[in-house]
Each structure stands twice: as C-alpha cells, then as structure tokens.
mmCIF file of C-alpha atoms in Angstrom:
data_model
loop_
_atom_site.group_PDB
_atom_site.id
_atom_site.type_symbol
_atom_site.label_atom_id
_atom_site.label_comp_id
_atom_site.label_asym_id
_atom_site.label_seq_id
_atom_site.Cartn_x
_atom_site.Cartn_y
_atom_site.Cartn_z
ATOM 1 C CA MET A 1 8.773 -38.068 142.821
ATOM 2 C CA ASN A 2 10.343 -37.812 139.368
ATOM 3 C CA GLU A 3 10.297 -41.561 138.618
ATOM 4 C CA ARG A 4 8.316 -42.380 135.507
ATOM 5 C CA THR A 5 6.244 -45.472 134.901
ATOM 6 C CA THR A 6 7.914 -47.846 132.450
ATOM 7 C CA LEU A 7 6.730 -51.071 130.894
ATOM 8 C CA GLU A 8 8.665 -53.584 128.811
ATOM 9 C CA ILE A 9 6.793 -55.652 126.223
ATOM 10 C CA ILE A 10 7.978 -58.593 124.098
ATOM 11 C CA ALA A 11 6.057 -59.243 120.892
ATOM 12 C CA PRO A 12 6.628 -60.371 117.283
ATOM 13 C CA THR A 13 6.702 -56.773 115.973
ATOM 14 C CA VAL A 14 7.179 -53.270 117.349
ATOM 15 C CA GLU A 15 3.606 -52.365 116.377
ATOM 16 C CA GLU A 16 2.162 -55.298 118.316
ATOM 17 C CA ALA A 17 4.357 -54.530 121.333
ATOM 18 C CA LEU A 18 3.211 -50.894 121.314
ATOM 19 C CA ALA A 19 -0.436 -51.903 121.036
ATOM 20 C CA GLN A 20 -0.137 -54.342 123.938
ATOM 21 C CA GLY A 21 1.659 -51.806 126.109
ATOM 22 C CA LEU A 22 -0.879 -49.048 125.477
ATOM 23 C CA ALA A 23 -3.702 -51.472 126.234
ATOM 24 C CA GLN A 24 -2.116 -52.434 129.553
ATOM 25 C CA LEU A 25 -1.428 -48.828 130.519
ATOM 26 C CA GLY A 26 -4.762 -47.561 129.257
ATOM 27 C CA LEU A 27 -3.072 -44.574 127.622
ATOM 28 C CA PRO A 28 -2.987 -43.091 124.115
ATOM 29 C CA ALA A 29 0.117 -43.305 121.971
ATOM 30 C CA ASP A 30 1.088 -39.658 122.539
ATOM 31 C CA ALA A 31 1.264 -40.216 126.302
ATOM 32 C CA VAL A 32 4.278 -42.534 126.142
ATOM 33 C CA SER A 33 7.691 -42.669 124.567
ATOM 34 C CA VAL A 34 8.871 -45.892 122.914
ATOM 35 C CA GLU A 35 12.388 -47.291 123.055
ATOM 36 C CA VAL A 36 13.277 -50.398 121.033
ATOM 37 C CA LEU A 37 15.571 -52.485 123.228
ATOM 38 C CA ASP A 38 15.878 -55.414 120.832
ATOM 39 C CA ALA A 39 14.797 -55.276 117.172
ATOM 40 C CA GLY A 40 14.642 -59.082 117.060
ATOM 41 C CA THR A 41 15.286 -61.308 114.076
ATOM 42 C CA LYS A 42 12.937 -63.141 111.757
ATOM 43 C CA GLY A 43 15.153 -66.190 111.407
ATOM 44 C CA LEU A 44 15.323 -68.320 108.297
ATOM 45 C CA PHE A 45 11.798 -69.135 107.061
ATOM 46 C CA GLY A 46 10.421 -68.240 110.481
ATOM 47 C CA LEU A 47 12.764 -70.620 112.356
ATOM 48 C CA GLY A 48 15.184 -69.465 115.017
ATOM 49 C CA GLY A 49 13.813 -65.924 115.080
ATOM 50 C CA ARG A 50 13.866 -63.614 118.099
ATOM 51 C CA GLN A 51 10.946 -61.380 119.092
ATOM 52 C CA VAL A 52 11.302 -57.630 119.558
ATOM 53 C CA ARG A 53 11.489 -56.051 123.010
ATOM 54 C CA VAL A 54 10.411 -52.459 123.600
ATOM 55 C CA ARG A 55 10.184 -50.177 126.632
ATOM 56 C CA LEU A 56 7.269 -47.785 127.059
ATOM 57 C CA THR A 57 7.845 -44.785 129.333
ATOM 58 C CA VAL A 58 4.873 -42.730 130.486
ATOM 59 C CA HIS A 59 5.388 -38.992 130.043
ATOM 60 C CA GLY A 60 5.674 -36.986 133.267
ATOM 61 C CA PRO A 61 3.467 -33.943 133.962
ATOM 62 C CA ASP A 62 6.054 -31.643 132.390
ATOM 63 C CA ASN A 63 6.177 -33.694 129.206
ATOM 64 C CA VAL A 64 2.448 -34.063 128.613
ATOM 65 C CA PRO A 65 1.687 -32.251 125.398
ATOM 66 C CA ALA A 66 -0.477 -29.223 126.080
ATOM 67 C CA SER A 67 -3.932 -29.298 124.595
ATOM 68 C CA PRO A 68 -4.583 -26.525 122.111
ATOM 69 C CA GLU A 69 -6.411 -23.583 123.619
ATOM 70 C CA THR A 70 -9.915 -22.899 122.438
ATOM 71 C CA PRO A 71 -9.872 -19.618 120.527
ATOM 72 C CA VAL A 72 -12.011 -16.902 122.131
ATOM 73 C CA GLN A 73 -14.413 -15.332 119.724
ATOM 74 C CA GLU A 74 -14.436 -11.568 119.741
ATOM 75 C CA SER A 75 -17.816 -10.092 120.582
ATOM 76 C CA LYS A 76 -19.273 -7.862 117.967
ATOM 77 C CA PRO A 77 -20.056 -4.280 119.007
ATOM 78 C CA VAL A 78 -23.720 -3.847 119.861
ATOM 79 C CA ALA A 79 -25.482 -0.531 119.457
ATOM 80 C CA ARG A 80 -26.385 1.014 122.779
ATOM 81 C CA ALA A 81 -30.062 1.006 123.620
ATOM 82 C CA SER A 82 -29.916 4.661 124.554
ATOM 83 C CA ALA A 83 -28.616 5.620 121.162
ATOM 84 C CA VAL A 84 -31.467 3.779 119.535
ATOM 85 C CA LYS A 85 -34.013 5.547 121.674
ATOM 86 C CA GLU A 86 -32.577 9.009 120.971
ATOM 87 C CA GLY A 87 -32.475 8.293 117.255
ATOM 88 C CA ARG A 88 -28.813 8.987 117.000
ATOM 89 C CA ALA A 89 -28.103 5.507 115.805
ATOM 90 C CA LYS A 90 -30.262 3.153 113.897
ATOM 91 C CA PRO A 91 -30.027 -0.481 114.801
ATOM 92 C CA LYS A 92 -28.555 -2.543 112.040
ATOM 93 C CA PRO A 93 -30.681 -5.456 110.965
ATOM 94 C CA ALA A 94 -29.276 -8.774 112.029
ATOM 95 C CA PRO A 95 -27.442 -10.381 109.144
ATOM 96 C CA LYS A 96 -29.229 -13.261 107.605
ATOM 97 C CA PRO A 97 -27.432 -16.502 108.043
ATOM 98 C CA GLN A 98 -25.699 -17.429 104.863
ATOM 99 C CA PRO A 99 -26.191 -20.989 103.681
ATOM 100 C CA GLU A 100 -23.071 -22.974 104.120
ATOM 101 C CA ALA A 101 -21.286 -23.496 100.876
ATOM 102 C CA LYS A 102 -21.174 -27.141 100.020
ATOM 103 C CA PRO A 103 -17.696 -28.294 99.134
ATOM 104 C CA GLU A 104 -17.362 -29.282 95.553
ATOM 105 C CA PRO A 105 -16.985 -33.012 95.204
ATOM 106 C CA ARG A 106 -13.407 -33.896 94.534
ATOM 107 C CA PRO A 107 -12.634 -36.485 91.930
ATOM 108 C CA GLU A 108 -12.008 -39.827 93.531
ATOM 109 C CA GLN A 109 -8.308 -40.208 94.050
ATOM 110 C CA GLN A 110 -6.776 -43.427 92.961
ATOM 111 C CA PRO A 111 -4.208 -44.945 95.310
ATOM 112 C CA GLU A 112 -0.749 -44.000 94.277
ATOM 113 C CA VAL A 113 1.331 -46.904 93.086
ATOM 114 C CA ALA A 114 5.046 -46.506 93.149
ATOM 115 C CA ALA A 115 6.237 -46.946 89.617
ATOM 116 C CA SER A 116 9.005 -49.445 89.408
ATOM 117 C CA ALA A 117 12.165 -48.018 88.054
ATOM 118 C CA PRO A 118 13.018 -49.353 84.626
ATOM 119 C CA SER A 119 15.657 -52.026 84.663
ATOM 120 C CA PRO A 120 19.055 -50.916 83.415
ATOM 121 C CA GLU A 121 19.729 -51.810 79.842
ATOM 122 C CA GLY A 122 21.011 -55.336 79.548
ATOM 123 C CA HIS A 123 19.760 -56.298 83.039
ATOM 124 C CA ASP A 124 17.053 -58.901 83.364
ATOM 125 C CA ALA A 125 14.222 -59.056 85.923
ATOM 126 C CA LEU A 126 15.097 -62.674 86.746
ATOM 127 C CA ILE A 127 18.677 -61.652 87.510
ATOM 128 C CA GLU A 128 17.414 -58.939 89.867
ATOM 129 C CA ILE A 129 15.117 -61.412 91.641
ATOM 130 C CA ALA A 130 17.979 -63.864 92.112
ATOM 131 C CA GLU A 131 20.313 -61.206 93.525
ATOM 132 C CA ALA A 132 17.646 -59.812 95.877
ATOM 133 C CA THR A 133 16.653 -63.274 97.151
ATOM 134 C CA ILE A 134 20.229 -64.397 97.825
ATOM 135 C CA SER A 135 21.011 -61.093 99.554
ATOM 136 C CA LYS A 136 17.956 -61.514 101.798
ATOM 137 C CA LEU A 137 18.950 -65.050 102.772
ATOM 138 C CA LEU A 138 22.489 -63.938 103.588
ATOM 139 C CA HIS A 139 21.108 -61.112 105.735
ATOM 140 C CA LEU A 140 18.919 -63.570 107.660
ATOM 141 C CA LEU A 141 22.003 -65.735 108.210
ATOM 142 C CA ARG A 142 23.927 -62.634 109.389
ATOM 143 C CA LEU A 143 26.520 -62.996 106.652
ATOM 144 C CA GLN A 144 27.965 -59.967 104.909
ATOM 145 C CA ALA A 145 28.819 -60.563 101.285
ATOM 146 C CA GLN A 146 28.507 -59.164 97.781
ATOM 147 C CA VAL A 147 26.090 -60.880 95.424
ATOM 148 C CA SER A 148 26.148 -60.788 91.635
ATOM 149 C CA ALA A 149 24.184 -62.906 89.179
ATOM 150 C CA HIS A 150 24.464 -63.614 85.472
ATOM 151 C CA TYR A 151 23.326 -66.162 82.920
ATOM 152 C CA SER A 152 25.643 -69.092 82.302
ATOM 153 C CA ASP A 153 27.398 -69.278 78.962
ATOM 154 C CA ASP A 154 25.479 -72.419 77.990
ATOM 155 C CA SER A 155 22.076 -70.769 78.547
ATOM 156 C CA THR A 156 19.573 -70.753 75.684
ATOM 157 C CA ASP A 157 16.234 -69.046 75.130
ATOM 158 C CA ASP A 158 14.444 -72.237 76.143
ATOM 159 C CA ARG A 159 16.635 -73.054 79.137
ATOM 160 C CA ARG A 160 18.421 -70.351 81.055
ATOM 161 C CA THR A 161 20.739 -71.108 83.967
ATOM 162 C CA VAL A 162 21.302 -68.330 86.495
ATOM 163 C CA HIS A 163 24.754 -68.346 88.081
ATOM 164 C CA VAL A 164 25.057 -66.442 91.388
ATOM 165 C CA ASP A 165 28.478 -65.470 92.758
ATOM 166 C CA ILE A 166 28.833 -64.706 96.486
ATOM 167 C CA ARG A 167 32.014 -63.022 97.648
ATOM 168 C CA GLY A 168 33.002 -61.888 101.121
ATOM 169 C CA ASP A 169 34.954 -62.775 104.249
ATOM 170 C CA ASP A 170 34.456 -65.803 106.516
ATOM 171 C CA LEU A 171 32.057 -67.622 104.203
ATOM 172 C CA GLY A 172 33.408 -71.098 104.892
ATOM 173 C CA SER A 173 30.357 -71.894 107.025
ATOM 174 C CA LEU A 174 28.185 -71.337 103.967
ATOM 175 C CA ILE A 175 30.074 -74.038 102.022
ATOM 176 C CA GLY A 176 30.266 -76.806 104.602
ATOM 177 C CA ARG A 177 31.766 -80.249 104.234
ATOM 178 C CA HIS A 178 31.725 -81.395 100.606
ATOM 179 C CA ALA A 179 29.549 -78.337 99.879
ATOM 180 C CA GLU A 180 26.606 -79.911 101.710
ATOM 181 C CA THR A 181 25.579 -76.581 103.255
ATOM 182 C CA LEU A 182 26.065 -74.736 99.973
ATOM 183 C CA ASN A 183 23.953 -77.282 98.082
ATOM 184 C CA ALA A 184 21.143 -76.970 100.649
ATOM 185 C CA PHE A 185 21.360 -73.182 100.449
ATOM 186 C CA GLN A 186 21.235 -73.382 96.649
ATOM 187 C CA TYR A 187 18.160 -75.638 96.753
ATOM 188 C CA ILE A 188 16.253 -73.305 99.078
ATOM 189 C CA ALA A 189 17.266 -70.251 97.062
ATOM 190 C CA SER A 190 16.160 -71.851 93.781
ATOM 191 C CA LEU A 191 12.705 -72.574 95.262
ATOM 192 C CA MET A 192 12.350 -68.986 96.483
ATOM 193 C CA VAL A 193 13.517 -67.469 93.192
ATOM 194 C CA GLY A 194 11.216 -69.758 91.208
ATOM 195 C CA LYS A 195 8.246 -68.822 93.374
ATOM 196 C CA GLU A 196 8.986 -65.105 93.022
ATOM 197 C CA ALA A 197 9.514 -65.368 89.260
ATOM 198 C CA GLN A 198 6.575 -67.788 88.891
ATOM 199 C CA GLN A 199 8.650 -70.162 86.808
ATOM 200 C CA TRP A 200 11.128 -72.959 87.268
ATOM 201 C CA VAL A 201 14.664 -71.597 87.544
ATOM 202 C CA GLN A 202 17.941 -73.473 87.194
ATOM 203 C CA LEU A 203 20.064 -71.752 89.842
ATOM 204 C CA ILE A 204 23.740 -72.342 90.604
ATOM 205 C CA VAL A 205 25.164 -70.634 93.689
ATOM 206 C CA ASP A 206 28.931 -70.340 94.077
ATOM 207 C CA VAL A 207 30.956 -68.937 96.986
ATOM 208 C CA GLU A 208 34.322 -67.328 96.276
ATOM 209 C CA GLY A 209 34.755 -69.511 93.167
ATOM 210 C CA TYR A 210 34.527 -72.719 95.218
ATOM 211 C CA ARG A 211 32.571 -74.697 92.630
ATOM 212 C CA SER A 212 34.964 -73.938 89.776
ATOM 213 C CA ARG A 213 37.970 -74.882 91.935
ATOM 214 C CA ARG A 214 36.243 -78.050 93.115
ATOM 215 C CA GLU A 215 35.335 -78.978 89.548
ATOM 216 C CA LYS A 216 38.973 -78.759 88.463
ATOM 217 C CA GLN A 217 40.028 -80.861 91.461
ATOM 218 C CA LEU A 218 37.464 -83.543 90.589
ATOM 219 C CA GLN A 219 38.563 -83.598 86.956
ATOM 220 C CA GLN A 220 42.207 -84.082 87.969
ATOM 221 C CA LEU A 221 41.196 -86.764 90.483
ATOM 222 C CA ALA A 222 39.148 -88.630 87.869
ATOM 223 C CA ARG A 223 42.016 -88.676 85.357
ATOM 224 C CA ARG A 224 44.549 -89.772 87.992
ATOM 225 C CA VAL A 225 42.400 -92.643 89.289
ATOM 226 C CA ALA A 226 41.610 -93.677 85.707
ATOM 227 C CA GLU A 227 45.327 -94.017 84.997
ATOM 228 C CA GLN A 228 45.722 -96.232 88.062
ATOM 229 C CA VAL A 229 42.807 -98.399 86.946
ATOM 230 C CA VAL A 230 44.374 -98.836 83.508
ATOM 231 C CA LYS A 231 47.720 -99.842 85.038
ATOM 232 C CA THR A 232 46.329 -102.265 87.621
ATOM 233 C CA GLY A 233 43.343 -103.521 85.638
ATOM 234 C CA LYS A 234 41.261 -103.282 88.825
ATOM 235 C CA ARG A 235 38.239 -101.126 89.438
ATOM 236 C CA SER A 236 38.480 -98.292 91.919
ATOM 237 C CA SER A 237 35.878 -96.194 93.724
ATOM 238 C CA LEU A 238 36.023 -92.563 94.714
ATOM 239 C CA GLU A 239 34.837 -91.099 97.992
ATOM 240 C CA PRO A 240 31.080 -90.484 98.438
ATOM 241 C CA MET A 241 30.034 -87.195 96.889
ATOM 242 C CA PRO A 242 26.823 -85.381 95.925
ATOM 243 C CA ALA A 243 25.173 -85.892 92.539
ATOM 244 C CA SER A 244 26.558 -82.642 91.108
ATOM 245 C CA GLU A 245 30.143 -83.747 91.794
ATOM 246 C CA ARG A 246 29.556 -87.303 90.553
ATOM 247 C CA ARG A 247 28.301 -85.791 87.317
ATOM 248 C CA VAL A 248 31.629 -83.950 86.872
ATOM 249 C CA VAL A 249 33.510 -87.246 87.131
ATOM 250 C CA HIS A 250 31.180 -89.023 84.706
ATOM 251 C CA LEU A 251 31.530 -86.226 82.143
ATOM 252 C CA GLU A 252 35.306 -86.091 82.508
ATOM 253 C CA LEU A 253 35.738 -89.820 81.798
ATOM 254 C CA ARG A 254 32.867 -90.194 79.346
ATOM 255 C CA GLY A 255 35.171 -90.304 76.349
ATOM 256 C CA HIS A 256 38.013 -92.252 78.001
ATOM 257 C CA PRO A 257 39.099 -95.146 75.766
ATOM 258 C CA ALA A 258 40.003 -97.594 78.535
ATOM 259 C CA VAL A 259 37.638 -97.002 81.463
ATOM 260 C CA THR A 260 33.962 -96.491 82.165
ATOM 261 C CA THR A 261 32.132 -95.115 85.198
ATOM 262 C CA GLU A 262 29.010 -95.880 87.172
ATOM 263 C CA SER A 263 27.477 -94.683 90.432
ATOM 264 C CA THR A 264 26.899 -97.182 93.235
ATOM 265 C CA GLY A 265 25.470 -97.091 96.739
ATOM 266 C CA GLU A 266 22.667 -95.164 98.363
ATOM 267 C CA GLU A 267 22.533 -91.504 99.303
ATOM 268 C CA PRO A 268 24.276 -89.917 101.069
ATOM 269 C CA HIS A 269 27.023 -92.522 100.587
ATOM 270 C CA ARG A 270 26.627 -92.880 96.823
ATOM 271 C CA LYS A 271 29.962 -92.808 94.969
ATOM 272 C CA VAL A 272 31.517 -93.190 91.525
ATOM 273 C CA MET A 273 33.123 -96.484 90.497
ATOM 274 C CA ILE A 274 35.776 -96.371 87.755
ATOM 275 C CA ILE A 275 35.914 -99.691 85.908
ATOM 276 C CA PRO A 276 38.335 -100.918 83.195
ATOM 277 C CA LYS A 277 36.507 -101.616 79.942
ATOM 278 C CA ASP A 278 38.232 -104.945 79.222
ATOM 279 C CA SER A 279 37.455 -106.430 82.631
#
C-alpha cells in the first residue's frame, strides 16, 4: 500500500507541535515531512489567540534518506613471502605510528551580536519604538494601515509628546463610539511604548485625522452653546464625553467673558456644564 502515516498536532507553536508529533511517532525529524495547516494567532496580549495546527507525514520507503555508505579502505600491497625468501625483495619495515597532531586551540569565539543599524539622521529611537509598537498592535488586530510618528509642536526637552498617525481603509472599528475604542487603544499603546523605552511617554494616537476633526467640532459646539447660554441666561450641559474632549471645551471657553464651565457627574457619564457668569 502507498498510504503514508499522517498525524495532526495542535500546539502553541510549530516547534512544540513537531516535538509532540515526533514523540508520539517515535521517529527522528528527518523521517517526517511537516505541513503547517494553521499558523495560529497570538491574540492581543495573549487573549483570543489561536494555536497552530500541523500535519506530520511519515516518509515512505522510497523517500527515506539513504544512509551514507561506509568508505572501503584500500588494502596496501604486501610483499609476497616467496620474494622475501628468495631475497629478491626486502620487506619494508612497518611504519611507526605517527602521533596524532593535536589541534591548535582556537581562540574562544564570542557570540555574534547583530549590530543595530544607526538611526537615520533626525529620527529618534523613541519615535521608532512608538511606530513599531503601534504597527504590532494593528497586526494583532488584523488591521492594515500605515503608521507614522512625530513629536508634537508643543514638545519640550523636559516633556515630549509623541503623536502617532494611523492611516488606512476601514479603520472605523478602531475609533469606536465617541473614540472609546481609540482611547483604550491609545492607553494600552502608551503603556507598551513606555515599558519598551523604560520611561513615561505621553502618547497621542490619531486615526485618519479623527482627533483634529473632533477637536474642531467640539470647539464650534462650545462656542454655539455658550452663545445660547448668554441669550437665555440659563446654564446648559453638553453630552457625556471623555476627559480629553471635556478638556477641549474647557480650554475653548476659558477666556469667555460671559460664561464659565465645570464638569459634573461620574464617569462614564461625566459632562461639561456651561454656566453664565452673572447667574
């Protein structure tokens, strides 16, 4: 029969699956062929991942690698006994065994360490860490996008803010309602970047310019509601929003001559209240 023995193994990694399969078959690695049926996924921070699945196929008789033949040593010519007796040939004395030459000790080799390529001029290591971390998270989420990072214009030597721009198609799921998903993604990314850089990092993640558009919308909304409050003389509250968006409203109306602002309520329903100053 030409059917070959096959075995499918599910394990966290291909190496572990191969080791388990070889142990069950009792065969060496060169006696089987390995086919990765499912490469699996790691998931986000180890959650929601899928293990790998491989198929081991035992080689048939025709596919077993041939063992190298043992070389046959040529016999040295031996003087005939008759020639020795007749004196026509003198036996050669057996060569003395030569002492085996001891190999010269080689200098201990140091493990090779891949030298990191120098960063391009004007590019910072922290920027590279931020771009690499965001790209890895997007890959784990199976989102295809382009990532670029830069320092914000208001950054100083003492406090640097890294702004990360993500651009691509179908990224609405990364923003979520009122940017809740984006804010959670930004929080996780800032922790990972800070751990990699071994320092606290102020990280702002934006998707397709969403934050800048949202900031302008909030500024227009704040001014419009402030005008209504001035006309009616009654306080007015905005819809619940995250702290970053409430801050935009507070800053926009900070210098307003007729109204003041304050945040009320508990998270996640905390909102901005616009109050007339002469009330």
